[in-house]
Coordinates of C-alpha atoms in Angstrom, one line a residue:
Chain A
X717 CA 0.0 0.0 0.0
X718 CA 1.1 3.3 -1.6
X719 CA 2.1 5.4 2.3
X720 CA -0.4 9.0 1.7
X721 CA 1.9 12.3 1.8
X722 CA -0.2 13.1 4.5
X723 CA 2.0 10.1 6.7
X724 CA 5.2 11.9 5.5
X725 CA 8.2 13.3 8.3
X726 CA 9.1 16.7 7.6
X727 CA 12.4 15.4 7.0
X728 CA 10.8 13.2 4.3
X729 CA 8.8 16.0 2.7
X730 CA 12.1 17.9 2.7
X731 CA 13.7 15.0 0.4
X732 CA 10.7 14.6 -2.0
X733 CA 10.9 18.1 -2.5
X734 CA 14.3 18.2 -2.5
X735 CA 14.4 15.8 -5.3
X736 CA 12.1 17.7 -7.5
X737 CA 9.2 14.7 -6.3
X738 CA 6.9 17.7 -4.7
X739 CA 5.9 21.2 -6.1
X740 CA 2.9 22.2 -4.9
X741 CA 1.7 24.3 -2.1
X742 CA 2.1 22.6 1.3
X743 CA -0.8 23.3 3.3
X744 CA -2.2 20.3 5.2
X745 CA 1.2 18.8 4.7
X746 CA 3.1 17.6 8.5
X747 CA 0.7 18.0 10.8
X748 CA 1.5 20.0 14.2
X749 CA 4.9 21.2 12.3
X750 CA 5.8 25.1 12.1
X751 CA 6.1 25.7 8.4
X752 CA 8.3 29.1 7.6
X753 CA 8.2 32.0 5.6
X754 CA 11.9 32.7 3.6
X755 CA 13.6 35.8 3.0
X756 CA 17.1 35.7 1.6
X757 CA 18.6 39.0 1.3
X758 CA 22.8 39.6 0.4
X759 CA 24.6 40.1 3.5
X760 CA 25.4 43.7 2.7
X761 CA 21.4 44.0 3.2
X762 CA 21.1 41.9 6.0
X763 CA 21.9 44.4 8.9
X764 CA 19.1 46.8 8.1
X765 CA 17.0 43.9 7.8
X766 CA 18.2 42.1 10.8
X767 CA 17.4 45.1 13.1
X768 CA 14.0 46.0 11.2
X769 CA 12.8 42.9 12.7
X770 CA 14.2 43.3 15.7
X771 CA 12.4 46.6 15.8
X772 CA 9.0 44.9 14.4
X773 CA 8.9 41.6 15.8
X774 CA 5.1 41.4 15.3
X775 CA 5.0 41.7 11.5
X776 CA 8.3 40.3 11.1
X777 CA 9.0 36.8 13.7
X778 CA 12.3 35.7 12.8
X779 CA 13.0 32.5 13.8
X780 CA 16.4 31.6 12.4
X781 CA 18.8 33.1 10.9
X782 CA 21.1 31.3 8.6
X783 CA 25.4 32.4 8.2
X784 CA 25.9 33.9 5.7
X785 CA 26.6 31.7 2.6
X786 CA 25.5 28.6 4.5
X787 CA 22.5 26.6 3.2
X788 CA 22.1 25.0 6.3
X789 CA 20.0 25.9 9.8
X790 CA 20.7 24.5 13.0
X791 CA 17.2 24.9 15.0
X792 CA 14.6 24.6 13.2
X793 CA 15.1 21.7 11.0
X794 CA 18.4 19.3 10.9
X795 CA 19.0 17.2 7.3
X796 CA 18.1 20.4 5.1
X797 CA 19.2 22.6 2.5
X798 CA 17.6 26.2 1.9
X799 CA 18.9 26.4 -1.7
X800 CA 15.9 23.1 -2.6
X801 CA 13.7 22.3 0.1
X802 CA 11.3 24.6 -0.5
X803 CA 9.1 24.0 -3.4
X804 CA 8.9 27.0 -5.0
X805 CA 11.5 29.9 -5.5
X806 CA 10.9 33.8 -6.5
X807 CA 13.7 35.4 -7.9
X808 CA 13.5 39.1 -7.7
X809 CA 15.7 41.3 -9.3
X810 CA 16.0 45.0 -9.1
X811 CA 13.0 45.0 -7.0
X812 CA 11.0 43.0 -9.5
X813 CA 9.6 39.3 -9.6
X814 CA 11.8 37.9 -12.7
X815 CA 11.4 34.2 -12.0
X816 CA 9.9 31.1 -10.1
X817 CA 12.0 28.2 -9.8
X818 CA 11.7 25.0 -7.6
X819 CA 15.6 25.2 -6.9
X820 CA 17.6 28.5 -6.3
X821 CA 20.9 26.5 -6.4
X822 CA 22.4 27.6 -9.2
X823 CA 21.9 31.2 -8.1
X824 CA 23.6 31.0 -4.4
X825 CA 26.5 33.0 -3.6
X826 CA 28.8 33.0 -0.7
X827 CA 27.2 36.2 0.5
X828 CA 23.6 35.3 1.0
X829 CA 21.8 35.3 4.5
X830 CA 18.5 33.5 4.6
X831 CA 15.7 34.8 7.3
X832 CA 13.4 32.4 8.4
X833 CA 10.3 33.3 9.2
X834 CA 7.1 32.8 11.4
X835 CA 4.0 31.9 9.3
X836 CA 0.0 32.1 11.0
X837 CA -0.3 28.6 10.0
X838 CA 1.4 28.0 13.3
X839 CA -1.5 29.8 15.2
X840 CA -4.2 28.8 12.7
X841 CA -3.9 25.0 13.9
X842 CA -4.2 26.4 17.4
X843 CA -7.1 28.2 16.6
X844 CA -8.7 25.2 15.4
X845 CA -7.6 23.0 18.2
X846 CA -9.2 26.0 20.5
X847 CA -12.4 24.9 19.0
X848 CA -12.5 28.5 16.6
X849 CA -13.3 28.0 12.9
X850 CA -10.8 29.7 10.7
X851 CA -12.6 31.2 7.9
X852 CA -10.2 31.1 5.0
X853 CA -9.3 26.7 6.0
X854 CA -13.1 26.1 5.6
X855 CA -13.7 27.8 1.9
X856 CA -10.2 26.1 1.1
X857 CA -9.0 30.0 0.2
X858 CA -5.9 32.2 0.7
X859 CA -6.2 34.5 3.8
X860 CA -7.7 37.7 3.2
X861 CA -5.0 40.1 3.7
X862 CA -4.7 44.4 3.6
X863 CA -2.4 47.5 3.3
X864 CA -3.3 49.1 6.3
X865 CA -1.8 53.2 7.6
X866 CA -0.1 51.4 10.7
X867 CA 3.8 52.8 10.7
X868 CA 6.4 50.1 11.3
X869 CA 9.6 51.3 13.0
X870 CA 12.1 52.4 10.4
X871 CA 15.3 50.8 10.3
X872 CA 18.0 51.7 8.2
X873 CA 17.1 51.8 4.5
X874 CA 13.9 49.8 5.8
X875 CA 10.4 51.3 6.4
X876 CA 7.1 51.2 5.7
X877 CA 3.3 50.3 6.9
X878 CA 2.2 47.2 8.4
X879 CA 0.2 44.4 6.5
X880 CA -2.5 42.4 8.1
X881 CA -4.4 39.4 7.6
X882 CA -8.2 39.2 8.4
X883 CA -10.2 36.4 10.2
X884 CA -13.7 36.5 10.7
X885 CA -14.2 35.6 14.6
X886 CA -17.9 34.9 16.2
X887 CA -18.0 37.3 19.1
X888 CA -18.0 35.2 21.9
X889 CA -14.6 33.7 20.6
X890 CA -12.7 37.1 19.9
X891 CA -11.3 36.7 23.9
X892 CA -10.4 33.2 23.2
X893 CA -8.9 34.6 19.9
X894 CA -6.8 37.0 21.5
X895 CA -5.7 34.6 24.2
X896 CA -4.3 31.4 22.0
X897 CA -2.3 34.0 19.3
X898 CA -1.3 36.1 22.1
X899 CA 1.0 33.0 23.5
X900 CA 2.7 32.3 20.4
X901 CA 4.6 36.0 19.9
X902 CA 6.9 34.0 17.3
X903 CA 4.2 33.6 14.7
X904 CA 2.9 37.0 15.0
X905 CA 1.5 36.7 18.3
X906 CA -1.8 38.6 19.5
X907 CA -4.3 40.7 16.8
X908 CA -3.8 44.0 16.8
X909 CA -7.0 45.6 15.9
X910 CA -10.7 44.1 16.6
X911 CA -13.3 44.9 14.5
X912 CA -12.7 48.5 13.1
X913 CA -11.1 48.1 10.0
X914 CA -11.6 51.7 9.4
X915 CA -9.5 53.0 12.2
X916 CA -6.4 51.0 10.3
X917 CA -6.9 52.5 7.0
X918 CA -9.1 49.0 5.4
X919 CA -11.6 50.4 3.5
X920 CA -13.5 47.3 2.0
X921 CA -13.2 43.8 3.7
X922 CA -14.0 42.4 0.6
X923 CA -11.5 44.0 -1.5
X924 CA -8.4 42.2 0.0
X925 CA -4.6 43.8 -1.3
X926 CA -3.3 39.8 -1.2
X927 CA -5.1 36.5 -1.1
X928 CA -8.8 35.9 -1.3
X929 CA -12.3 37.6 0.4
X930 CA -14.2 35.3 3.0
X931 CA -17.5 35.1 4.0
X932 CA -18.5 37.5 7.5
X933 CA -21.3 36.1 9.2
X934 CA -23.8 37.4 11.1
X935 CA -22.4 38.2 14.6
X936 CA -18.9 38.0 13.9
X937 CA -16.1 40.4 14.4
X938 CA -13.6 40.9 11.7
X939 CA -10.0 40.0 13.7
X940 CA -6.9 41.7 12.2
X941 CA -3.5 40.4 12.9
X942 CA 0.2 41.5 12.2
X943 CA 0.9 39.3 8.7
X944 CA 4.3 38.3 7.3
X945 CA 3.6 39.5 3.9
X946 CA 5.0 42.5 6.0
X947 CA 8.7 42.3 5.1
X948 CA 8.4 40.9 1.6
X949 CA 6.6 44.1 1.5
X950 CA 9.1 46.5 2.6
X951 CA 12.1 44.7 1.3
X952 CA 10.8 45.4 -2.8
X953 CA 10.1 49.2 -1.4
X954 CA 13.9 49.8 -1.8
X955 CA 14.5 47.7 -5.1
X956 CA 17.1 45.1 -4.0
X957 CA 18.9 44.4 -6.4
X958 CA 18.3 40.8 -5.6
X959 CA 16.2 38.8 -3.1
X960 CA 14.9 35.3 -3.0
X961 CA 11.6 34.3 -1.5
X962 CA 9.5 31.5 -1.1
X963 CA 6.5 31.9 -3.6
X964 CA 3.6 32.5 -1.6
X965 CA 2.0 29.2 0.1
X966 CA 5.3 27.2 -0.7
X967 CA 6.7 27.0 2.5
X968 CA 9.6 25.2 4.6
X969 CA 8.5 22.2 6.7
X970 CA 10.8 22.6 9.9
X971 CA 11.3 19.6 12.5
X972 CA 9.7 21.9 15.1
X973 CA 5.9 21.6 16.5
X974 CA 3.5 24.3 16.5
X975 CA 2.9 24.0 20.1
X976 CA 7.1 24.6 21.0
X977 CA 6.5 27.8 19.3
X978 CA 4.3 28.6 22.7
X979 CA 5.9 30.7 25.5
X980 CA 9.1 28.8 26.9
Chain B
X448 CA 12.2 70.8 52.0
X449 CA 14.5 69.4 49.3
X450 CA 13.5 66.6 47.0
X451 CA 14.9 62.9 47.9
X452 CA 16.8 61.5 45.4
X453 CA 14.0 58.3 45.5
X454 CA 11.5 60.8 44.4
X455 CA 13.2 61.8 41.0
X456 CA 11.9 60.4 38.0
X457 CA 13.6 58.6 35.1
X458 CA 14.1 62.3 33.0
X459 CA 14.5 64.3 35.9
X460 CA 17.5 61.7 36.9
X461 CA 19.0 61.2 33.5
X462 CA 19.2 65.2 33.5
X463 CA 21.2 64.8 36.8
X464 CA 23.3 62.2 35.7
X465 CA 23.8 64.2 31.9
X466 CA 25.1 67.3 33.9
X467 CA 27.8 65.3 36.0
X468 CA 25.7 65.8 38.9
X469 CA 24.9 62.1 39.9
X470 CA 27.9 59.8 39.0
X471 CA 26.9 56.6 41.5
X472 CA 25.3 53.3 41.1
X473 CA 21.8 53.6 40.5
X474 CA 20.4 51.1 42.7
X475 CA 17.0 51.8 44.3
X476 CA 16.3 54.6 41.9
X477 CA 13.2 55.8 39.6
X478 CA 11.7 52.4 42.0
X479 CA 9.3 50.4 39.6
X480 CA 11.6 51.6 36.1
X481 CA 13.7 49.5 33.8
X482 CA 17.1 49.9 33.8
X483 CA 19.3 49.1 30.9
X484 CA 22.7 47.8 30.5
X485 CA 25.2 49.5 27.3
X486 CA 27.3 48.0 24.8
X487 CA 28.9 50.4 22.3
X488 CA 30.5 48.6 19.4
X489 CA 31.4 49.9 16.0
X490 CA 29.0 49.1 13.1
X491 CA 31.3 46.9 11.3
X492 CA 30.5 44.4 14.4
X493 CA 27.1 45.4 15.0
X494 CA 25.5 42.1 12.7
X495 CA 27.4 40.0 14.0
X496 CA 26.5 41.0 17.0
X497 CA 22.7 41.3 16.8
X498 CA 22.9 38.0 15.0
X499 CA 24.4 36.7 18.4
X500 CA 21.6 38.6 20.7
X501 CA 19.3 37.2 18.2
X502 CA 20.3 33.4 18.8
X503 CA 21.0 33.8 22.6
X504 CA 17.9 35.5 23.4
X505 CA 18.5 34.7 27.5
X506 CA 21.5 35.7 28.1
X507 CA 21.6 38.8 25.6
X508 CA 18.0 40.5 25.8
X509 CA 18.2 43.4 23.6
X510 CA 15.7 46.1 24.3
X511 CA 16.5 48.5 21.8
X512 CA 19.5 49.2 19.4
X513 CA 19.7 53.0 18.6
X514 CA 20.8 54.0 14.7
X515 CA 24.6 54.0 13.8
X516 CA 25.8 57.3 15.1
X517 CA 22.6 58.1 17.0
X518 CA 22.5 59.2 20.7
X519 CA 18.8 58.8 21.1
X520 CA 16.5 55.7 21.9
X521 CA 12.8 55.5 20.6
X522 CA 11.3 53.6 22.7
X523 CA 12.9 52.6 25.8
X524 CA 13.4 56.4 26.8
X525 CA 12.6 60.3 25.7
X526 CA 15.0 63.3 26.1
X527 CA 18.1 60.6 26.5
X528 CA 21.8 61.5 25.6
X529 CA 23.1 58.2 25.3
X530 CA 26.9 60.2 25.5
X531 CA 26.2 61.1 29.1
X532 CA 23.7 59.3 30.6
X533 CA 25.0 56.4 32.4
X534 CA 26.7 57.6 35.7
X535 CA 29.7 55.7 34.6
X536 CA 31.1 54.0 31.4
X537 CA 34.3 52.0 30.5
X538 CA 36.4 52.3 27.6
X539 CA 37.6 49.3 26.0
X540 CA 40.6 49.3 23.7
X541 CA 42.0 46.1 21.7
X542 CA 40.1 44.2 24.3
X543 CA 41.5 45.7 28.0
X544 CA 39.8 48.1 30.4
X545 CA 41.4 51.6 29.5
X546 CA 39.3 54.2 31.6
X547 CA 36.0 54.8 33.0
X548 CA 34.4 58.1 32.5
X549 CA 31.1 60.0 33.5
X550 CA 30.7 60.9 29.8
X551 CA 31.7 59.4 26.4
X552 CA 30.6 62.4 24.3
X553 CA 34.6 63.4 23.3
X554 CA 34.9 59.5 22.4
X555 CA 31.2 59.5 20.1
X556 CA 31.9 58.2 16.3
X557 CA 29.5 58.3 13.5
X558 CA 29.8 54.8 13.3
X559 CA 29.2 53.5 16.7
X560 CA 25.6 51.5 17.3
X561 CA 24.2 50.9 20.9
X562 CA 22.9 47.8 22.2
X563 CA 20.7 48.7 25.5
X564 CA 20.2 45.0 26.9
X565 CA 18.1 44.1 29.7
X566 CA 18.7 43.9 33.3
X567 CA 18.0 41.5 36.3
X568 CA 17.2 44.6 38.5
X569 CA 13.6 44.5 36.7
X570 CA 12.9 41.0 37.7
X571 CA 14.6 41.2 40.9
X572 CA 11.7 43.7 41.9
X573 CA 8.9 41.5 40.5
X574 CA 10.5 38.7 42.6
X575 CA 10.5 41.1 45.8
X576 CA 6.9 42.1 44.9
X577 CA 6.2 38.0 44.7
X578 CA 7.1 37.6 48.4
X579 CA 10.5 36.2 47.6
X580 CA 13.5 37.4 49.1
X581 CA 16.1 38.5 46.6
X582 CA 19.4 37.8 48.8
X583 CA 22.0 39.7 47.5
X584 CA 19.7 42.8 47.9
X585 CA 19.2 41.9 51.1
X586 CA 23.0 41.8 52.3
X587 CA 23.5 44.5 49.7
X588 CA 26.3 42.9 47.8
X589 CA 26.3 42.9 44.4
X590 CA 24.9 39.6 42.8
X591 CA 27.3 36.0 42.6
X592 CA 28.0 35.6 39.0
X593 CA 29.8 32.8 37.4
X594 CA 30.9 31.1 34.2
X595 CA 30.0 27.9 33.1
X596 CA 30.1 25.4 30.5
X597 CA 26.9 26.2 28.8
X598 CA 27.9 26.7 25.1
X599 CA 26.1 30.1 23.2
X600 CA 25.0 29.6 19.8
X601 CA 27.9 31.4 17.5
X602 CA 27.1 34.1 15.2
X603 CA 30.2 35.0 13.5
X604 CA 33.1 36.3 15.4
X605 CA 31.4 35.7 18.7
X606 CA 31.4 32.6 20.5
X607 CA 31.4 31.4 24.5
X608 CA 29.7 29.9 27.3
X609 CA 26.9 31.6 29.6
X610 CA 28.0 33.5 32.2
X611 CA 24.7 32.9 35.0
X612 CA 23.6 34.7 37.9
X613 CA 22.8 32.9 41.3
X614 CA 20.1 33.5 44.1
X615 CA 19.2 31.7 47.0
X616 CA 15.4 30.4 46.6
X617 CA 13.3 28.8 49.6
X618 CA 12.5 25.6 48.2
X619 CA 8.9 26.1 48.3
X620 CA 8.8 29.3 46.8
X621 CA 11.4 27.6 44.0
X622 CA 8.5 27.3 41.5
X623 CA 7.0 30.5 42.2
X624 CA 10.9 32.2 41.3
X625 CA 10.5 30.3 37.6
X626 CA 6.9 31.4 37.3
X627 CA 7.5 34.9 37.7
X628 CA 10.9 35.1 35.8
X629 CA 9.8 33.3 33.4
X630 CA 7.0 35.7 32.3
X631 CA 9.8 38.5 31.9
X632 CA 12.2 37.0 28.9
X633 CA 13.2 40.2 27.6
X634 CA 14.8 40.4 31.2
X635 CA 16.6 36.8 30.7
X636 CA 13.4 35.1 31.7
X637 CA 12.8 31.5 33.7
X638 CA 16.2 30.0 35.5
X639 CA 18.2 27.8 32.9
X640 CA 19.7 25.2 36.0
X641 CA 18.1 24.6 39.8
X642 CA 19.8 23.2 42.8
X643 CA 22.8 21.2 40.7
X644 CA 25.9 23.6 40.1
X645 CA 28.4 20.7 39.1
X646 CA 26.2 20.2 35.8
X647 CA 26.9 23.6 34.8
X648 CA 30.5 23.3 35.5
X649 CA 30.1 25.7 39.1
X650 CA 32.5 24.2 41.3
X651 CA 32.1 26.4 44.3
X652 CA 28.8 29.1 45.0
X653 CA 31.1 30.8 48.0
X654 CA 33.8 31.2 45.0
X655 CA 31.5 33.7 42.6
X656 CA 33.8 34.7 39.1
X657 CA 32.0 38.2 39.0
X658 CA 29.8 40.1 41.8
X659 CA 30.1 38.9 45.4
X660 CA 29.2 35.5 47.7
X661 CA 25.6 35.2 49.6
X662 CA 24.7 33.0 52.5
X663 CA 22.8 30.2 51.6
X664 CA 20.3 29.2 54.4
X665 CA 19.3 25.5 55.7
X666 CA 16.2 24.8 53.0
X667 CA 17.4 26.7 50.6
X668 CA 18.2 26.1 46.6
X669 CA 20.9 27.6 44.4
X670 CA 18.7 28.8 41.5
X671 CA 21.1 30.2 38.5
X672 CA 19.2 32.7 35.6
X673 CA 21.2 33.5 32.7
X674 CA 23.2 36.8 33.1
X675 CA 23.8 39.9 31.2
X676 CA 27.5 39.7 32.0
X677 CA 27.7 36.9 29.4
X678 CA 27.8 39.4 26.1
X679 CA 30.5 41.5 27.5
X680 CA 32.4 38.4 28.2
X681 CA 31.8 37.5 24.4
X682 CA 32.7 40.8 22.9
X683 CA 36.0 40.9 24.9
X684 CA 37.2 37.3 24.0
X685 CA 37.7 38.9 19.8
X686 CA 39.5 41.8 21.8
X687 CA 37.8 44.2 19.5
X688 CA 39.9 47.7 19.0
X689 CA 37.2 49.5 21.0
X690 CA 34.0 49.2 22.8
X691 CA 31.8 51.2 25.0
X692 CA 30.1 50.0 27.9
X693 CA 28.1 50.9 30.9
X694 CA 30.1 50.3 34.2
X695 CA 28.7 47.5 36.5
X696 CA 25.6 49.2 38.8
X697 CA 25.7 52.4 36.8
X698 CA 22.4 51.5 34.9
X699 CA 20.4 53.7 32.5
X700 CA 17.1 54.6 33.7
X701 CA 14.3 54.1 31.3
X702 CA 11.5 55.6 30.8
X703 CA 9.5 52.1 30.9
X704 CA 8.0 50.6 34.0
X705 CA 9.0 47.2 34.6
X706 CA 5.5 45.4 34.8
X707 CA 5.5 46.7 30.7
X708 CA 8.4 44.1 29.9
X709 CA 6.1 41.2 31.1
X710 CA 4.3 39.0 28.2
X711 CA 2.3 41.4 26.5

């Protein structure tokens, strides 16, 4: 009997994909494992980046930072190589998206730092265990997310305004809500506006800026947490010359659970 | 009737301390207020550097790094000369103590980045506040510090073991210590060893590397929190050509209460 990808070890989904075997977006994919945003920036980049997160840890959860050049990490997954386990590449250049690939080996250089970053998958299989529905899971959709006029702290050649995803939340959940993201600060941590869109610049909740609309029911709140399309964002602001980025929904499977990503 | 010292707040003290008027430890002031330790390095070791604060979160708890060349914080305090106000600092050249001065404003460089790093004074008050008895305050000694043979995660240059801290806890009140600390990690957070020096390589608590010895009563446990020695030890191991920091006990004075550094 054929084993279902659904059985796979991160460290198995790493190979598959590794090898070219797996493509696709990896939603649903290891169960209870912290899947990670990548940013890979040249070093000459990487202190303004390094301390923009530092300065907006909400938007931006780093959580590991590779040497520069190195293809390796040393926390969050062991057996792995940044240059192919991912399953889809963006190549930017000059600021622009020239190219998706499903292996950026060819284009690695000795002076490239890779930032790995906190996703809300982490906190939407929370969520769920917390017995709260998460909207965009159930229409099988891409987060709703928005531009909003919320200043990040500047840092360096690095600034701009926050971006947010939007869950729809029943209103006797919003405290419950609050209280599971809240306790993991490394995938973005608690929401930072309840239900006035308006007083963060959103303007229509069913025009999104990234990913899909969802459905608001009767008697729910619209919930609007700190998203890590944040320092993709900010990062093509100043043109890079060249950055490398996971393509949106192609993420790392890392060795660690969810729940370690809870307060210590 | 003049105005105790105790009654000054953070701005009125740093303007004490700016004009050369207040040049002591600052123990027991601004009661309630963060203070801050310093490390001044030059930018072309500032990554390296964040990188290392970044993967050694417990011993190095970074609460704000200012721009290269800046003497201003953001957030951690308003009207602040970072040039003048720490009663004391020490001058560090290729690596050795050269002189401690009331002001580094003759010494400033364009390209000089501060790291203010977070303090056990804060959780030493929340522990007071908790009904536990903080016993190097109590004999007003300076804490026992010492180094062990827990390894730091590398980042670059910089490389070492923790350097810990080490109080006296009741044993019943042992869990209540880790509770409480641990809800403060951006001031080192929960204890990383209780009760068993020899596994951390601590041959002898009446033998402290750094700070001074503390009775330890009948009942009592040797807890050990990681200490904010540990990244001044780091720096001066690469005997960089020169560093700024505070000198031991002559804290900033933040404008932030310490209750604010708990879990959000």
């Amino acid at each position: 009997m054929l084993k279902s990808l659904k059985d796979y070890s991160p460290v198995e989904l790493r190979h598959l994909i590794r090898e070219g075997k797996y493509t696709k977006p990896t939603s649903g994919l290891a169960s209870g494992y912290t899947q990670a945003n990548l940013v890979i920036l040249p070093r000459e980049l990487a202190y303004d980046f390094l301390l923009f997160t530092q300065r907006n840890p909400a938007p931006c959860p780093v959580l590991e930072v590779s040497d520069a050049g190195s293809r390796k990490l040393k926390e969050f997954a062991q057996d792995i190589d940044l240059a192919n386990d991912f399953p889809k590449y963006r190549i930017y250049r000059e600021g622009k998206l020239d190219e998706e690939v499903t292996s950026v080996e060819s284009f690695w250089r000795n002076d490239l730092v890779s930032f790995v970053i906190g996703c809300s998958f982490s906190f939407e299989s929370e969520l769920i265990a917390a017995g709260i529905e998460v909207r965009n899971i159930t229409q099988q959709v891409n987060v709703p997310m928005f531009n909003t006029n919320i200043p990040l702290k500047e840092a360096g050649r690095f600034h701009g305004n926050m971006v947010v995803s939007m869950r729809p939340i029943p209103e006797k959940q919003v405290i419950k809500a609050v209280k599971v993201t809240a306790a993991m600060p490394k995938v973005h941590g608690a929401p930072i506006q309840i239900g006035h869109p308006e007083h963060i610049g959103i303007k229509d909740l069913q025009k999104p800026d990234y990913g899909d609309a969802v459905e608001i029911k009767h008697g729910e709140v619209p919930v609007f947490w700190p998203c890590g399309v944040t320092p993709q964002n900010v990062i093509m602001q100043i043109k890079p010359s060249f950055v490398i980025t996971h393509a949106p929904g192609h993420m790392l499977i890392t060795d660690v659970k969810n729940t370690s990503l809870k307060y210590e």
